Amino acid sequence: MAKKKYDIGTVVNFKETHGRRWNRDIVRLCLTLWCRSPKGYTELRNSQFVILPSEKLLQRFKNTVNQEAGINNDMLHWMANEAKLKNIPPEGYEGGLIIDEMSIQQDLQLKKINGKIELIGFTELSPESVVFDKLKSNKNERILASHALQLVFLGSTGNFIEWNHFKRAYSWDISTHPFPVHHKLSQDHFYLTSEAKMRNHLAEDVLNADMYHLMKLYQQTLGESGSMLNATVKLLSNTSVLIANFRDNRAITDLSDDRLRQNHDVMDFFIKWEKSIQLDTTVKQKEMCMISHQTRQDIVSCILGFEEYSQYRLKNNNASVIPSRLNSDVIENVFCQQRTLHSGANTNPTYLGYCHAMNSVILGQTTVSRKSNTGGDTAQPPTQQNQVKV
């Protein structure tokens, strides 16, 4: 069977010697393939399965910008054009220079530039530096270059999660809407006291689906500057799923339930976040760029524990699992009462104080969940009449 040829270049932009014209985007794509693997591109072109630009045309296109020592205006224009093509946000145009050097061979070579042949390989400095060097050494000589000093511009396009993002979204909400988008938010959520820090519902309110919706609306109002909230929106897209799933009263009756997969995806997000920071050699204070390791461990153990428990219940007992009844609210409420109600608003009670307050906490709790159908009476004091011998 004869191979069919596909001519993928039709628009006039670049012309080869035999008259074929190529679209600029086609040349750019082929140039990328050729730079990554010249041999692979040559084999693909020689197969004649598709008609592709020649290597000479690609080389001519690649050498459009003449690389030379010093500040190159052509490179600056190239960088600006690439930034526009990649839709780099405004903060990406600000950044710093990474400077390093690499040893090169000391050799002289001939280079043809604009029809002129030049001898290159000498140490290239700014004109002022050359003059000062001559004055310093009192010699008019040129030295072969042994190292290349490379400058790389690194734009500030990294994603950051800041507490101010949440505060600004809240301020925008209450100042713009007579009926706030997130009606549960208040000053207590952002100006926390030692007691308020222990209240779980405050943390849920700033990480749930309502906050996710508010943050996206606030991001849209910022226009191009809204890209600074990308990481915060990404975080909320995961925390909102986790909170919604563990607040869900609908039973899980099968291991193929989509909520189990969603929880696992959230866990993968936090694991990848941690690994990316650990592998980034430019980050010195790594713990400052992540949530606390206790929180990371709690998230992973919570999701894995819930997954294992669901598998056990569904496989062995043929029973359903209600996620809202398997969160850590019960034990967190114990800690909250230990820190506030029975220890004089002490966030770090002593062991003895903890023991003394434990019975008070137990007596204030219901023995059976109020969500059950058997009532919700509180625990009875441990008198001799109701003690059970074990």
CSV table of C-alpha atoms in Angstrom, one decimal:
chain,number,residue,atom,x,y,z
A,1,MET,CA,0.0,0.0,0.0
A,2,ALA,CA,1.4,3.4,-1.0
A,3,LYS,CA,1.9,5.9,1.8
A,4,LYS,CA,-0.3,9.0,1.6
A,5,LYS,CA,1.5,12.3,2.0
A,6,TYR,CA,-0.1,15.1,4.1
A,7,ASP,CA,1.0,18.6,3.3
A,8,ILE,CA,0.6,20.5,6.6
A,9,GLY,CA,1.9,23.8,5.5
A,10,THR,CA,-0.3,26.1,3.4
A,11,VAL,CA,-0.1,29.7,4.6
A,12,VAL,CA,2.6,31.9,3.3
A,13,ASN,CA,5.1,32.8,5.9
A,14,PHE,CA,8.4,31.0,5.3
A,15,LYS,CA,9.6,29.9,1.9
A,16,GLU,CA,12.1,27.2,1.0
A,17,THR,CA,14.3,27.1,-2.1
A,18,HIS,CA,11.9,24.7,-3.9
A,19,GLY,CA,9.0,27.1,-3.5
A,20,ARG,CA,7.0,25.4,-0.6
A,21,ARG,CA,5.6,27.9,1.9
A,22,TRP,CA,5.1,27.2,5.6
A,23,ASN,CA,2.9,28.6,8.2
A,24,ARG,CA,4.7,30.2,11.1
A,25,ASP,CA,3.0,28.0,13.7
A,26,ILE,CA,4.1,24.9,11.8
A,27,VAL,CA,7.7,26.1,11.7
A,28,ARG,CA,7.6,26.8,15.4
A,29,LEU,CA,6.3,23.3,16.2
A,30,CYS,CA,8.8,21.6,13.9
A,31,LEU,CA,11.6,23.7,15.4
A,32,THR,CA,10.6,22.4,18.9
A,33,LEU,CA,10.8,18.8,17.7
A,34,TRP,CA,14.1,19.4,15.9
A,35,CYS,CA,15.7,21.1,18.9
A,36,ARG,CA,14.7,18.2,21.2
A,37,SER,CA,15.8,15.4,18.9
A,38,PRO,CA,17.5,16.4,15.5
A,39,LYS,CA,17.9,12.7,14.6
A,40,GLY,CA,14.3,11.9,15.4
A,41,TYR,CA,13.1,14.8,13.3
A,42,THR,CA,15.3,13.8,10.4
A,43,GLU,CA,14.0,10.2,10.5
A,44,LEU,CA,10.4,11.5,10.6
A,45,ARG,CA,11.0,13.8,7.7
A,46,ASN,CA,12.8,11.2,5.6
A,47,SER,CA,9.9,8.7,6.2
A,48,GLN,CA,7.9,11.0,3.9
A,49,PHE,CA,4.7,10.1,5.8
A,50,VAL,CA,4.3,13.9,6.3
A,51,ILE,CA,6.0,16.7,4.5
A,52,LEU,CA,8.0,18.8,6.9
A,53,PRO,CA,10.3,21.8,6.6
A,54,SER,CA,14.0,21.1,6.0
A,55,GLU,CA,16.6,21.3,8.6
A,56,LYS,CA,18.2,24.2,6.9
A,57,LEU,CA,15.0,26.3,7.1
A,58,LEU,CA,14.7,25.4,10.8
A,59,GLN,CA,18.3,26.3,11.5
A,60,ARG,CA,17.9,29.7,9.7
A,61,PHE,CA,14.8,30.3,11.8
A,62,LYS,CA,16.5,29.3,15.0
A,63,ASN,CA,19.5,31.7,14.3
A,64,THR,CA,17.2,34.7,13.8
A,65,VAL,CA,18.4,36.0,17.2
A,66,ASN,CA,22.1,36.4,17.3
A,67,GLN,CA,23.5,35.4,20.7
A,68,GLU,CA,26.3,37.6,21.8
A,69,ALA,CA,27.9,38.7,25.0
A,70,GLY,CA,26.3,41.5,27.0
A,71,ILE,CA,22.7,42.8,27.1
A,72,ASN,CA,21.1,41.7,23.9
A,73,ASN,CA,18.1,43.8,22.7
A,74,ASP,CA,16.9,41.0,20.4
A,75,MET,CA,16.8,38.7,23.4
A,76,LEU,CA,14.7,41.2,25.4
A,77,HIS,CA,12.2,41.6,22.5
A,78,TRP,CA,12.1,37.8,22.3
A,79,MET,CA,11.4,37.5,26.0
A,80,ALA,CA,8.6,40.1,25.8
A,81,ASN,CA,7.0,38.3,22.8
A,82,GLU,CA,7.1,35.0,24.5
A,83,ALA,CA,5.6,36.5,27.7
A,84,LYS,CA,2.7,37.8,25.6
A,85,LEU,CA,2.2,34.5,23.8
A,86,LYS,CA,2.2,32.5,27.1
A,87,ASN,CA,-0.2,35.0,28.8
A,88,ILE,CA,2.2,35.7,31.6
A,89,PRO,CA,0.5,37.7,34.4
A,90,PRO,CA,1.7,41.2,35.3
A,91,GLU,CA,3.7,39.9,38.3
A,92,GLY,CA,5.6,37.7,36.0
A,93,TYR,CA,7.3,40.7,34.5
A,94,GLU,CA,8.9,41.4,37.8
A,95,GLY,CA,11.6,39.2,39.2
A,96,GLY,CA,15.4,38.8,39.6
A,97,LEU,CA,18.5,37.5,37.8
A,98,ILE,CA,20.1,34.2,38.5
A,99,ILE,CA,23.8,34.4,37.7
A,100,ASP,CA,26.2,31.5,37.4
A,101,GLU,CA,29.3,30.6,35.3
A,102,MET,CA,30.4,27.6,33.3
A,103,SER,CA,33.9,26.7,32.1
A,104,ILE,CA,34.4,26.7,28.3
A,105,GLN,CA,37.2,25.7,26.0
A,106,GLN,CA,39.8,28.4,25.3
A,107,ASP,CA,39.6,28.6,21.6
A,108,LEU,CA,39.3,31.0,18.7
A,109,GLN,CA,36.6,30.5,16.1
A,110,LEU,CA,35.3,32.3,13.0
A,111,LYS,CA,31.7,33.5,13.0
A,112,LYS,CA,29.8,35.0,10.1
A,113,ILE,CA,27.5,37.8,11.1
A,114,ASN,CA,25.6,39.9,8.5
A,115,GLY,CA,28.0,38.8,5.8
A,116,LYS,CA,31.1,39.7,7.8
A,117,ILE,CA,33.5,37.2,9.4
A,118,GLU,CA,34.5,37.9,13.0
A,119,LEU,CA,37.0,36.2,15.2
A,120,ILE,CA,35.4,35.2,18.5
A,121,GLY,CA,36.6,33.5,21.7
A,122,PHE,CA,38.2,36.4,23.5
A,123,THR,CA,37.0,37.8,26.8
A,124,GLU,CA,34.0,40.0,26.1
A,125,LEU,CA,33.3,42.8,28.5
A,126,SER,CA,31.5,46.1,28.3
A,127,PRO,CA,33.5,49.0,26.6
A,128,GLU,CA,34.0,50.7,30.0
A,129,SER,CA,35.4,47.5,31.5
A,130,VAL,CA,37.8,47.1,28.6
A,131,VAL,CA,39.1,50.6,29.1
A,132,PHE,CA,39.5,50.2,32.9
A,133,ASP,CA,41.3,46.9,32.3
A,134,LYS,CA,43.8,48.5,29.9
A,135,LEU,CA,44.4,51.3,32.4
A,136,LYS,CA,44.9,48.8,35.2
A,137,SER,CA,47.3,46.5,33.4
A,138,ASN,CA,48.9,49.1,31.2
A,139,LYS,CA,48.7,46.6,28.4
A,140,ASN,CA,46.7,46.5,25.2
A,141,GLU,CA,46.0,42.8,24.9
A,142,ARG,CA,43.1,40.4,24.7
A,143,ILE,CA,42.7,37.2,26.7
A,144,LEU,CA,40.9,34.1,25.7
A,145,ALA,CA,37.7,33.4,27.6
A,146,SER,CA,37.7,30.5,29.9
A,147,HIS,CA,34.2,30.8,31.4
A,148,ALA,CA,30.8,31.9,30.3
A,149,LEU,CA,28.8,34.0,32.7
A,150,GLN,CA,25.1,33.2,32.3
A,151,LEU,CA,22.2,35.4,33.4
A,152,VAL,CA,18.7,34.0,33.6
A,153,PHE,CA,15.6,36.1,34.4
A,154,LEU,CA,13.3,34.4,36.9
A,155,GLY,CA,9.9,36.1,37.0
A,156,SER,CA,7.7,36.2,40.1
A,157,THR,CA,5.1,33.8,38.7
A,158,GLY,CA,5.0,31.4,41.6
A,159,ASN,CA,1.7,30.7,43.4
A,160,PHE,CA,1.4,31.9,47.0
A,161,ILE,CA,-1.3,31.3,49.6
A,162,GLU,CA,-1.7,34.2,52.1
A,163,TRP,CA,-4.1,34.8,54.9
A,164,ASN,CA,-4.6,38.3,53.5
A,165,HIS,CA,-6.3,36.7,50.5
A,166,PHE,CA,-9.1,35.5,52.7
A,167,LYS,CA,-9.3,38.8,54.6
A,168,ARG,CA,-9.5,40.8,51.4
A,169,ALA,CA,-12.2,38.5,49.9
A,170,TYR,CA,-14.2,38.9,53.1
A,171,SER,CA,-13.8,42.7,53.1
A,172,TRP,CA,-14.8,42.9,49.5
A,173,ASP,CA,-17.9,40.8,50.2
A,174,ILE,CA,-19.3,42.8,53.0
A,175,SER,CA,-18.5,46.2,51.4
A,176,THR,CA,-20.0,45.2,48.0
A,177,HIS,CA,-23.1,43.1,48.7
A,178,PRO,CA,-25.9,44.1,51.0
A,179,PHE,CA,-26.5,40.4,51.4
A,180,PRO,CA,-23.0,38.8,51.6
A,181,VAL,CA,-22.1,35.9,49.4
A,182,HIS,CA,-20.7,34.0,52.4
A,183,HIS,CA,-23.1,35.0,55.1
A,184,LYS,CA,-21.4,33.0,57.9
A,185,LEU,CA,-18.2,34.9,57.8
A,186,SER,CA,-17.6,37.5,60.6
A,187,GLN,CA,-14.8,39.3,62.3
A,188,ASP,CA,-14.3,36.3,64.6
A,189,HIS,CA,-13.1,34.3,61.7
A,190,PHE,CA,-10.1,36.6,61.0
A,191,TYR,CA,-9.3,38.2,64.3
A,192,LEU,CA,-8.9,35.1,66.4
A,193,THR,CA,-8.5,34.9,70.2
A,194,SER,CA,-6.9,32.0,72.0
A,195,GLU,CA,-10.3,30.5,72.6
A,196,ALA,CA,-11.6,31.1,69.1
A,197,LYS,CA,-8.6,29.2,67.6
A,198,MET,CA,-10.0,26.0,69.0
A,199,ARG,CA,-13.4,26.3,67.4
A,200,ASN,CA,-13.6,23.9,64.5
A,201,HIS,CA,-16.6,25.6,62.8
A,202,LEU,CA,-14.5,28.8,62.3
A,203,ALA,CA,-11.9,26.8,60.3
A,204,GLU,CA,-14.6,25.1,58.3
A,205,ASP,CA,-16.2,28.3,57.4
A,206,VAL,CA,-13.0,29.7,55.8
A,207,LEU,CA,-12.2,26.5,53.9
A,208,ASN,CA,-15.6,25.2,52.7
A,209,ALA,CA,-17.5,25.5,49.4
A,210,ASP,CA,-19.0,28.9,50.3
A,211,MET,CA,-15.5,30.4,50.8
A,212,TYR,CA,-14.4,28.7,47.5
A,213,HIS,CA,-17.2,30.4,45.7
A,214,LEU,CA,-16.5,33.7,47.3
A,215,MET,CA,-12.8,33.6,46.4
A,216,LYS,CA,-13.5,32.8,42.8
A,217,LEU,CA,-15.9,35.8,42.6
A,218,TYR,CA,-13.3,38.0,44.2
A,219,GLN,CA,-10.7,36.8,41.8
A,220,GLN,CA,-12.8,37.7,38.8
A,221,THR,CA,-13.1,41.3,40.0
A,222,LEU,CA,-9.3,41.7,40.1
A,223,GLY,CA,-9.0,41.1,36.3
A,224,GLU,CA,-5.4,40.2,35.3
A,225,SER,CA,-4.2,40.7,38.9
A,226,GLY,CA,-6.5,37.9,40.0
A,227,SER,CA,-3.8,35.4,39.0
A,228,MET,CA,-2.2,36.0,42.4
A,229,LEU,CA,-5.1,34.1,43.9
A,230,ASN,CA,-4.6,30.9,41.8
A,231,ALA,CA,-2.9,28.9,44.6
A,232,THR,CA,-5.5,30.0,47.1
A,233,VAL,CA,-8.3,29.0,44.8
A,234,LYS,CA,-6.6,25.7,44.2
A,235,LEU,CA,-6.3,25.1,47.9
A,236,LEU,CA,-10.0,25.9,48.5
A,237,SER,CA,-11.1,23.7,45.6
A,238,ASN,CA,-9.6,20.7,47.6
A,239,THR,CA,-10.5,21.7,51.2
A,240,SER,CA,-14.1,22.4,50.2
A,241,VAL,CA,-14.4,18.9,48.7
A,242,LEU,CA,-13.0,17.3,51.9
A,243,ILE,CA,-15.3,19.3,54.2
A,244,ALA,CA,-18.4,18.6,52.0
A,245,ASN,CA,-17.7,14.9,51.9
A,246,PHE,CA,-17.1,14.5,55.7
A,247,ARG,CA,-20.3,16.6,56.3
A,248,ASP,CA,-22.3,14.5,54.0
A,249,ASN,CA,-25.2,12.6,55.5
A,250,ARG,CA,-25.7,10.4,52.5
A,251,ALA,CA,-24.6,6.8,53.1
A,252,ILE,CA,-21.7,5.2,51.2
A,253,THR,CA,-23.0,1.8,50.1
A,254,ASP,CA,-20.4,0.8,47.5
A,255,LEU,CA,-16.6,1.1,47.1
A,256,SER,CA,-17.1,2.7,43.7
A,257,ASP,CA,-18.7,5.8,45.4
A,258,ASP,CA,-17.2,8.9,43.8
A,259,ARG,CA,-16.6,10.5,47.2
A,260,LEU,CA,-13.9,8.0,48.0
A,261,ARG,CA,-12.1,8.9,44.9
A,262,GLN,CA,-12.5,12.6,45.6
A,263,ASN,CA,-10.9,12.2,49.0
A,264,HIS,CA,-8.0,10.4,47.5
A,265,ASP,CA,-7.5,13.1,45.0
A,266,VAL,CA,-7.4,15.7,47.8
A,267,MET,CA,-4.8,13.6,49.6
A,268,ASP,CA,-2.7,13.4,46.4
A,269,PHE,CA,-2.9,17.2,46.2
A,270,PHE,CA,-1.3,17.7,49.6
A,271,ILE,CA,1.3,15.0,49.1
A,272,LYS,CA,2.4,16.5,45.7
A,273,TRP,CA,2.5,20.0,47.4
A,274,GLU,CA,4.8,18.7,50.1
A,275,LYS,CA,7.1,16.8,47.6
A,276,SER,CA,7.3,19.8,45.3
A,277,ILE,CA,8.6,22.0,48.2
A,278,GLN,CA,11.0,19.3,49.4
A,279,LEU,CA,12.5,18.9,46.0
A,280,ASP,CA,12.8,22.6,45.3
A,281,THR,CA,16.5,23.5,46.1
A,282,THR,CA,15.7,27.2,45.9
A,283,VAL,CA,13.4,27.1,48.9
A,284,LYS,CA,15.4,27.4,52.1
A,285,GLN,CA,12.7,27.5,54.8
A,286,LYS,CA,10.6,24.7,53.5
A,287,GLU,CA,8.2,24.4,56.4
A,288,MET,CA,7.2,28.1,55.9
A,289,CYS,CA,5.9,27.2,52.5
A,290,MET,CA,3.6,24.4,53.6
A,291,ILE,CA,0.9,23.8,56.2
A,292,SER,CA,2.2,22.3,59.4
A,293,HIS,CA,3.4,18.7,59.4
A,294,GLN,CA,0.8,17.8,62.0
A,295,THR,CA,-2.0,19.0,59.7
A,296,ARG,CA,-0.5,17.1,56.8
A,297,GLN,CA,-0.3,13.9,58.8
A,298,ASP,CA,-3.9,14.4,60.1
A,299,ILE,CA,-5.2,14.9,56.6
A,300,VAL,CA,-3.5,11.7,55.2
A,301,SER,CA,-4.4,9.6,58.2
A,302,CYS,CA,-8.0,10.8,58.2
A,303,ILE,CA,-8.5,10.0,54.5
A,304,LEU,CA,-6.7,6.7,54.6
A,305,GLY,CA,-8.4,5.7,57.9
A,306,PHE,CA,-11.8,6.5,56.4
A,307,GLU,CA,-11.0,4.6,53.3
A,308,GLU,CA,-9.9,1.5,55.2
A,309,TYR,CA,-12.9,1.6,57.5
A,310,SER,CA,-15.3,1.9,54.5
A,311,GLN,CA,-13.7,-1.1,52.9
A,312,TYR,CA,-13.9,-3.1,56.1
A,313,ARG,CA,-17.6,-2.3,56.7
A,314,LEU,CA,-18.7,-2.8,53.1
A,315,LYS,CA,-16.9,-6.0,52.5
A,316,ASN,CA,-17.2,-7.8,55.9
A,317,ASN,CA,-20.4,-6.4,57.4
A,318,ASN,CA,-22.3,-5.5,54.2
A,319,ALA,CA,-23.2,-2.2,55.9
A,320,SER,CA,-23.3,1.4,54.8
A,321,VAL,CA,-21.1,4.2,56.0
A,322,ILE,CA,-22.3,7.7,56.7
A,323,PRO,CA,-19.3,10.1,56.4
A,324,SER,CA,-20.7,12.8,58.7
A,325,ARG,CA,-20.6,10.5,61.6
A,326,LEU,CA,-16.9,9.6,61.2
A,327,ASN,CA,-15.2,13.0,61.5
A,328,SER,CA,-13.0,14.0,64.4
A,329,ASP,CA,-15.5,16.5,65.9
A,330,VAL,CA,-16.1,14.3,68.9
A,331,ILE,CA,-12.5,14.3,70.1
A,332,GLU,CA,-11.9,17.9,69.0
A,333,ASN,CA,-14.9,18.9,71.2
A,334,VAL,CA,-13.2,17.2,74.1
A,335,PHE,CA,-10.0,19.2,73.5
A,336,CYS,CA,-12.1,22.4,73.2
A,337,GLN,CA,-13.7,21.8,76.5
A,338,GLN,CA,-10.4,20.9,78.1
A,339,ARG,CA,-8.9,24.2,77.0
A,340,THR,CA,-11.8,26.5,77.7
A,341,LEU,CA,-14.6,25.3,79.9
A,342,HIS,CA,-12.7,23.5,82.6
A,343,SER,CA,-9.2,24.8,82.6
A,344,GLY,CA,-9.8,28.6,82.9
A,345,ALA,CA,-9.3,29.3,79.2
A,346,ASN,CA,-5.9,27.6,79.3
A,347,THR,CA,-4.8,26.4,75.9
A,348,ASN,CA,-2.1,24.2,77.5
A,349,PRO,CA,-3.5,22.6,80.7
A,350,THR,CA,-1.3,20.5,82.9
A,351,TYR,CA,-1.6,16.7,83.0
A,352,LEU,CA,-3.2,16.9,86.5
A,353,GLY,CA,-5.6,19.6,85.3
A,354,TYR,CA,-6.4,17.5,82.2
A,355,CYS,CA,-7.2,14.5,84.4
A,356,HIS,CA,-9.4,16.5,86.8
A,357,ALA,CA,-11.4,18.0,83.9
A,358,MET,CA,-11.9,14.7,82.1
A,359,ASN,CA,-14.8,13.6,84.2
A,360,SER,CA,-16.5,16.9,83.8
A,361,VAL,CA,-16.2,16.6,80.0
A,362,ILE,CA,-17.6,13.1,80.1
A,363,LEU,CA,-20.5,14.1,82.2
A,364,GLY,CA,-21.3,16.9,79.8
A,365,GLN,CA,-21.3,14.7,76.8
A,366,THR,CA,-24.1,12.4,75.6
A,367,THR,CA,-23.4,8.7,75.9
A,368,VAL,CA,-25.3,7.9,72.7
A,369,SER,CA,-25.3,10.2,69.7
A,370,ARG,CA,-28.3,12.5,69.2
A,371,LYS,CA,-28.4,11.3,65.6
A,372,SER,CA,-29.3,7.8,66.7
A,373,ASN,CA,-32.8,6.5,67.3
A,374,THR,CA,-32.2,5.4,71.0
A,375,GLY,CA,-32.1,8.8,72.6
A,376,GLY,CA,-29.2,11.0,73.7
A,377,ASP,CA,-29.0,11.0,77.5
A,378,THR,CA,-25.8,12.3,79.1
A,379,ALA,CA,-23.5,10.1,81.1
A,380,GLN,CA,-24.3,9.3,84.6
A,381,PRO,CA,-22.0,9.9,87.6
A,382,PRO,CA,-20.0,6.8,88.5
A,383,THR,CA,-21.8,5.9,91.8
A,384,GLN,CA,-21.6,2.5,93.4
A,385,GLN,CA,-25.1,1.6,92.2
A,386,ASN,CA,-24.3,2.0,88.5
A,387,GLN,CA,-20.8,0.7,88.5
A,388,VAL,CA,-20.2,-2.3,86.2
A,389,LYS,CA,-17.8,-4.9,87.1
A,390,VAL,CA,-15.4,-5.9,84.3
